[in-house]
Tab-separated table of C-alpha atoms and ligand atoms in Angstrom:
chain	number	residue	atom	x	y	z
A	144	UNK	CA	0.000	0.000	0.000
A	145	UNK	CA	1.281	3.473	-0.852
A	146	UNK	CA	0.858	5.616	2.260
A	147	UNK	CA	0.298	8.761	0.201
A	148	UNK	CA	-2.817	7.173	-1.330
A	149	UNK	CA	-4.739	7.179	1.948
A	150	UNK	CA	-7.327	9.939	2.035
A	151	UNK	CA	-6.489	11.852	5.217
A	152	UNK	CA	-8.306	15.150	4.920
A	153	UNK	CA	-12.001	15.785	5.229
A	154	UNK	CA	-14.097	15.733	2.060
A	155	UNK	CA	-17.474	17.147	3.108
A	156	UNK	CA	-18.953	16.467	-0.351
A	157	UNK	CA	-18.643	12.697	0.301
A	158	UNK	CA	-19.795	12.806	3.933
A	159	UNK	CA	-23.262	12.997	5.463
A	160	UNK	CA	-22.301	15.853	7.814
A	161	UNK	CA	-21.220	13.374	10.478
A	162	UNK	CA	-19.121	15.780	12.548
A	163	UNK	CA	-22.143	18.119	12.740
A	164	UNK	CA	-24.359	15.330	14.094
A	165	UNK	CA	-22.341	12.624	15.836
A	166	UNK	CA	-20.224	14.819	18.107
A	167	UNK	CA	-21.378	16.675	21.242
A	168	UNK	CA	-20.694	20.401	21.735
A	169	UNK	CA	-20.617	22.354	24.972
A	170	UNK	CA	-21.453	26.053	24.821
A	171	UNK	CA	-18.101	27.830	25.112
A	172	UNK	CA	-15.783	30.202	23.288
A	173	UNK	CA	-15.678	27.558	20.531
A	174	UNK	CA	-19.395	26.781	20.147
A	175	UNK	CA	-22.334	29.133	20.524
A	176	UNK	CA	-24.623	26.439	21.944
A	177	UNK	CA	-24.828	23.035	23.615
A	178	UNK	CA	-25.530	20.080	21.362
A	179	UNK	CA	-25.757	16.439	22.492
A	180	UNK	CA	-24.030	13.657	20.546
A	181	UNK	CA	-26.202	12.144	17.826
A	182	UNK	CA	-28.332	15.262	17.364
A	183	UNK	CA	-27.988	17.351	14.193
A	184	UNK	CA	-26.690	20.882	14.653
A	185	UNK	CA	-29.543	23.299	13.859
A	186	UNK	CA	-27.284	24.947	11.263
A	187	UNK	CA	-26.905	21.719	9.262
A	188	UNK	CA	-28.873	21.877	5.999
A	189	UNK	CA	-30.660	18.957	4.350
A	190	UNK	CA	-27.846	18.712	1.783
A	191	UNK	CA	-25.363	18.122	4.673
A	192	UNK	CA	-23.761	21.537	4.179
A	193	UNK	CA	-23.367	24.120	6.908
A	194	UNK	CA	-25.920	26.913	6.629
A	195	UNK	CA	-23.549	29.467	8.190
A	196	UNK	CA	-20.270	28.283	6.679
A	197	UNK	CA	-19.114	31.781	5.666
A	198	UNK	CA	-20.013	33.271	9.071
A	199	UNK	CA	-18.865	30.562	11.495
A	200	UNK	CA	-16.393	32.704	13.434
A	201	UNK	CA	-18.707	35.724	13.538
A	202	UNK	CA	-21.523	33.557	14.915
A	203	UNK	CA	-19.442	31.948	17.663
A	204	UNK	CA	-18.572	28.610	16.035
A	205	UNK	CA	-14.795	28.943	15.961
A	206	UNK	CA	-14.512	25.271	16.911
A	207	UNK	CA	-16.040	24.285	13.575
A	208	UNK	CA	-13.377	26.197	11.637
A	209	UNK	CA	-10.657	24.391	13.588
A	210	UNK	CA	-11.950	20.832	13.275
A	211	UNK	CA	-10.730	18.253	10.748
A	212	UNK	CA	-11.923	14.643	10.612
A	213	UNK	CA	-8.736	13.467	8.806
A	214	UNK	CA	-10.948	11.840	6.168
A	215	UNK	CA	-12.963	9.748	8.635
A	216	UNK	CA	-16.269	11.309	7.550
A	217	UNK	CA	-16.130	10.073	3.980
A	218	UNK	CA	-14.663	6.712	5.076
A	219	UNK	CA	-17.611	6.017	7.399
A	220	UNK	CA	-20.196	7.439	4.980
A	221	UNK	CA	-18.959	5.743	1.832
A	222	UNK	CA	-17.045	2.632	2.981
A	223	UNK	CA	-18.371	1.482	6.348
A	224	UNK	CA	-21.985	2.285	5.505
A	225	UNK	CA	-21.746	1.982	1.716
A	226	UNK	CA	-23.112	5.440	0.916
A	227	UNK	CA	-26.312	5.042	2.956
A	228	UNK	CA	-27.403	8.381	4.404
A	229	UNK	CA	-28.201	8.289	8.128
A	230	UNK	CA	-31.381	10.247	7.368
A	231	UNK	CA	-32.716	7.376	5.212
A	232	UNK	CA	-32.276	4.477	7.621
A	233	UNK	CA	-33.683	3.510	10.983
A	234	UNK	CA	-32.813	5.348	14.155
A	235	UNK	CA	-30.642	2.347	15.093
A	236	UNK	CA	-28.713	2.572	11.783
A	237	UNK	CA	-28.047	6.250	12.449
A	238	UNK	CA	-26.893	5.559	16.003
A	239	UNK	CA	-24.443	2.918	14.786
A	240	UNK	CA	-23.006	5.381	12.282
A	241	UNK	CA	-22.612	8.060	14.938
A	242	UNK	CA	-20.916	5.556	17.284
A	243	UNK	CA	-18.449	4.452	14.623
A	244	UNK	CA	-17.459	7.918	13.385
A	245	UNK	CA	-15.338	8.929	16.449
A	246	UNK	CA	-13.597	5.531	16.338
A	247	UNK	CA	-12.598	5.935	12.698
A	248	UNK	CA	-11.664	9.554	13.315
A	249	UNK	CA	-9.139	8.434	15.940
A	250	UNK	CA	-7.752	5.759	13.612
A	251	UNK	CA	-7.416	8.281	10.773
A	252	UNK	CA	-5.569	10.677	13.069
A	253	UNK	CA	-3.123	7.849	13.840
A	254	UNK	CA	-2.776	7.206	10.104
A	255	UNK	CA	-1.911	10.885	9.651
A	256	UNK	CA	0.912	10.633	12.224
A	257	UNK	CA	2.210	7.368	10.782
A	258	UNK	CA	2.165	8.826	7.283
A	259	UNK	CA	4.121	11.862	8.405
A	260	UNK	CA	6.617	9.696	10.304
A	261	UNK	CA	7.316	7.847	7.060
A	262	UNK	CA	8.338	11.135	5.412
A	263	UNK	CA	10.989	11.847	8.063
A	264	UNK	CA	14.433	10.654	6.903
A	265	UNK	CA	15.791	10.467	10.459
A	266	UNK	CA	13.110	7.895	11.287
A	267	UNK	CA	14.401	5.495	8.623
A	268	UNK	CA	15.457	2.856	11.198
A	269	UNK	CA	11.796	2.376	12.101
A	270	UNK	CA	10.241	2.922	8.665
A	271	UNK	CA	9.529	-0.778	8.192
A	272	UNK	CA	7.708	-0.958	11.526
A	273	UNK	CA	5.853	2.271	10.749
A	274	UNK	CA	4.765	0.922	7.374
A	275	UNK	CA	3.467	-2.293	8.927
A	276	UNK	CA	1.552	-0.321	11.551
A	277	UNK	CA	0.137	1.967	8.883
A	278	UNK	CA	-1.178	-1.019	6.942
A	279	UNK	CA	-2.633	-2.596	10.072
A	280	UNK	CA	-4.347	0.643	11.093
A	281	UNK	CA	-5.743	1.215	7.622
A	282	UNK	CA	-7.116	-2.326	7.616
A	283	UNK	CA	-8.875	-1.603	10.924
A	284	UNK	CA	-10.660	1.389	9.373
A	285	UNK	CA	-12.184	-1.000	6.823
A	286	UNK	CA	-13.716	-3.371	9.344
A	287	UNK	CA	-17.469	-3.643	9.757
A	288	UNK	CA	-19.450	-1.199	11.882
A	289	UNK	CA	-19.844	-3.865	14.562
A	290	UNK	CA	-16.128	-4.633	14.638
A	291	UNK	CA	-15.225	-0.946	14.752
A	292	UNK	CA	-17.652	-0.278	17.606
A	293	UNK	CA	-15.999	-3.075	19.611
A	294	UNK	CA	-12.420	-2.021	18.833
A	295	UNK	CA	-10.101	-1.260	21.757
A	296	UNK	CA	-8.864	2.048	20.371
A	297	UNK	CA	-6.733	3.030	23.414
A	298	UNK	CA	-4.822	-0.264	23.156
A	299	UNK	CA	-4.138	0.269	19.444
A	300	UNK	CA	-3.215	3.901	20.053
A	301	UNK	CA	-0.693	2.732	22.656
A	302	UNK	CA	0.979	0.409	20.151
A	303	UNK	CA	1.187	3.205	17.596
A	304	UNK	CA	2.488	5.596	20.219
A	305	UNK	CA	5.496	3.393	20.960
A	306	UNK	CA	6.575	3.835	17.342
A	307	UNK	CA	5.811	7.558	17.301
A	308	UNK	CA	7.893	8.052	20.448
A	309	UNK	CA	10.813	6.198	18.864
A	310	UNK	CA	10.376	8.355	15.747
A	311	UNK	CA	10.438	11.475	17.901
A	312	UNK	CA	13.672	10.442	19.609
A	313	UNK	CA	15.360	9.727	16.284
A	314	UNK	CA	14.269	13.001	14.701
A	315	UNK	CA	15.033	15.237	17.681
A	316	UNK	CA	18.456	13.644	18.169
A	317	UNK	CA	19.513	15.227	14.896
A	318	UNK	CA	18.325	18.738	15.745
A	319	UNK	CA	20.892	21.279	16.937
A	320	UNK	CA	20.464	23.779	19.743
A	321	UNK	CA	19.689	23.569	23.434
A	322	UNK	CA	15.992	22.871	22.945
A	323	UNK	CA	16.705	19.260	22.039
A	324	UNK	CA	17.203	18.364	25.665
A	325	UNK	CA	14.007	20.055	26.768
A	326	UNK	CA	11.335	17.544	27.643
A	327	UNK	CA	8.147	19.514	28.224
A	328	UNK	CA	5.885	16.508	27.704
A	329	UNK	CA	2.445	17.258	29.160
A	330	UNK	CA	3.763	20.477	30.732
A	331	UNK	CA	1.348	23.121	31.924
A	332	UNK	CA	2.475	26.106	29.868
A	333	UNK	CA	-0.861	27.899	29.696
A	334	UNK	CA	-0.259	31.591	29.125
A	335	UNK	CA	3.507	31.026	29.414
A	336	UNK	CA	5.818	33.778	28.234
A	337	UNK	CA	7.945	31.957	25.698
A	338	UNK	CA	8.644	34.869	23.398
A	339	UNK	CA	11.784	34.142	21.396
A	340	UNK	CA	12.386	30.890	23.336
A	341	UNK	CA	14.819	28.320	21.992
A	342	UNK	CA	12.629	25.230	21.707
A	343	UNK	CA	14.549	23.583	18.894
A	344	UNK	CA	14.036	19.822	19.009
A	345	UNK	CA	12.026	20.038	22.227
A	346	UNK	CA	9.394	17.490	23.119
A	347	UNK	CA	6.128	19.350	23.649
A	348	UNK	CA	3.988	16.231	23.470
A	349	UNK	CA	0.606	16.926	25.014
A	350	UNK	CA	1.836	20.228	26.487
A	351	UNK	CA	-0.805	22.762	27.462
A	352	UNK	CA	0.229	25.833	25.517
A	353	UNK	CA	-3.170	27.550	25.589
A	354	UNK	CA	-2.698	31.309	25.053
A	355	UNK	CA	1.078	30.952	25.417
A	356	UNK	CA	3.182	33.733	23.939
A	357	UNK	CA	5.374	31.935	21.406
A	358	UNK	CA	6.045	34.978	19.246
A	359	UNK	CA	9.380	34.641	17.536
A	360	UNK	CA	10.026	31.289	19.266
A	361	UNK	CA	12.341	28.790	17.613
A	362	UNK	CA	10.375	25.545	17.357
A	363	UNK	CA	12.394	23.977	14.570
A	364	UNK	CA	12.369	20.196	14.838
A	365	UNK	CA	10.062	20.203	17.879
A	366	UNK	CA	7.632	17.345	18.542
A	367	UNK	CA	4.180	18.920	18.891
A	368	UNK	CA	1.998	15.837	19.026
A	369	UNK	CA	-1.165	16.568	20.983
A	370	UNK	CA	0.054	19.988	22.167
A	371	UNK	CA	-2.882	22.259	22.935
A	372	UNK	CA	-2.183	25.403	20.945
A	373	UNK	CA	-5.545	27.118	21.351
A	374	UNK	CA	-4.968	30.880	21.160
A	375	UNK	CA	-1.202	30.366	21.396
A	376	UNK	CA	0.537	33.218	19.593
A	377	UNK	CA	2.880	31.888	16.921
A	378	UNK	CA	3.491	35.258	15.281
A	379	UNK	CA	6.867	35.140	13.528
A	380	UNK	CA	7.701	31.793	15.195
A	381	UNK	CA	9.812	29.296	13.255
A	382	UNK	CA	8.206	25.845	13.053
A	383	UNK	CA	10.316	24.620	10.151
A	384	UNK	CA	10.747	20.870	10.558
A	385	UNK	CA	8.404	20.713	13.557
A	386	UNK	CA	6.552	17.418	13.347
A	387	UNK	CA	3.325	15.727	14.433
A	388	UNK	CA	1.651	19.140	14.174
A	389	UNK	CA	-1.852	18.731	12.747
A	390	UNK	CA	-3.944	21.254	10.874
A	391	UNK	CA	-6.597	21.446	13.649
A	392	UNK	CA	-3.878	22.299	16.192
A	393	UNK	CA	-2.534	25.029	13.952
A	394	UNK	CA	-5.999	26.349	13.096
A	395	UNK	CA	-6.646	26.880	16.807
A	396	UNK	CA	-3.522	29.032	17.204
A	397	UNK	CA	-2.787	32.582	16.153
A	398	UNK	CA	-0.035	33.431	13.731
A	399	UNK	CA	1.167	35.733	11.019
A	400	UNK	CA	2.507	35.838	7.498
A	401	UNK	CA	5.929	35.713	9.166
A	402	UNK	CA	5.268	32.371	10.904
A	403	UNK	CA	7.379	29.678	9.257
A	404	UNK	CA	5.541	26.369	8.957
A	405	UNK	CA	6.458	22.740	8.262
A	406	UNK	CA	5.359	21.344	4.889
A	407	UNK	CA	2.780	19.065	6.513
A	408	UNK	CA	0.335	21.922	7.238
A	409	UNK	CA	-0.998	25.024	5.491
A	410	UNK	CA	-1.305	28.566	6.771
A	411	UNK	CA	-4.773	29.075	8.311
A	412	UNK	CA	-6.854	31.507	6.273
A	413	UNK	CA	-7.884	33.474	9.364
A	414	UNK	CA	-4.283	34.395	10.243
A	415	UNK	CA	-3.287	37.974	9.524
A	416	UNK	CA	-1.896	38.456	6.046
B	439	SF4	S1	-22.251	25.306	12.785
B	439	SF4	FE1	-22.089	24.428	10.736
B	439	SF4	S2	-20.076	23.380	10.720
B	439	SF4	FE2	-20.601	23.785	12.859
B	439	SF4	S3	-21.619	21.904	13.541
B	439	SF4	FE3	-23.216	23.297	12.880
B	439	SF4	S4	-23.588	22.749	10.729
B	439	SF4	FE4	-21.632	21.854	11.319
């Protein structure tokens, strides 16, 4: 299997609006209202498009502009359920689809990390293991709805994580600067003043960087898997070669035209030009 052939970004045209139905929202800075899991958002149109797509941020739905299903929506809609719209089946059919969507979303996120790891030359010693895990994970996404609902996702995630950690060590070992030794895994850095900080090659896995000031910070070669970057200020920061940074993480942060990004992500449209 060619890893680049896996569809790992959302294609709303081939999805039945699953993220707007299956997932729960809590009224907050990210969502203007509460919505229980399995209930359609009132803004979802009959054609599965968002009725306020162009005004999401203005209407208090910033969370929707940040979200990405990593291609799980179209996989569940078109593969797992064979193109059957949840609106056309029984209530039980719809519930099964909504239960399976978050499972496949997690698997597709793992596929995204594994795919990126396979692009990193420093991780070559584990490429064979990564490729095997990628194939195994992709095969899981093609199981039946019943099998997916029963899948022990945390156990599989743990197996994948062992490889991603090894990848991280290999990649960061080759990064210069003092940041390489910094292990800020899971650190509480909310609102931290990290302006201009040398975080080259640092591990920021799962770090809480909410509203941190990272302006001008040097994050080259840093591991950012699971780091919470909501409202973190990346203005003029250098993230060249930073890895395991997903588009939803970046979308939740602030930045500028001067922010340097790794090739794996694109500059969010809402960032200042
Ligand atoms: S506001 Fe739009 S994008 Fe957000 S959940 Fe509702 S329909 Fe979906």
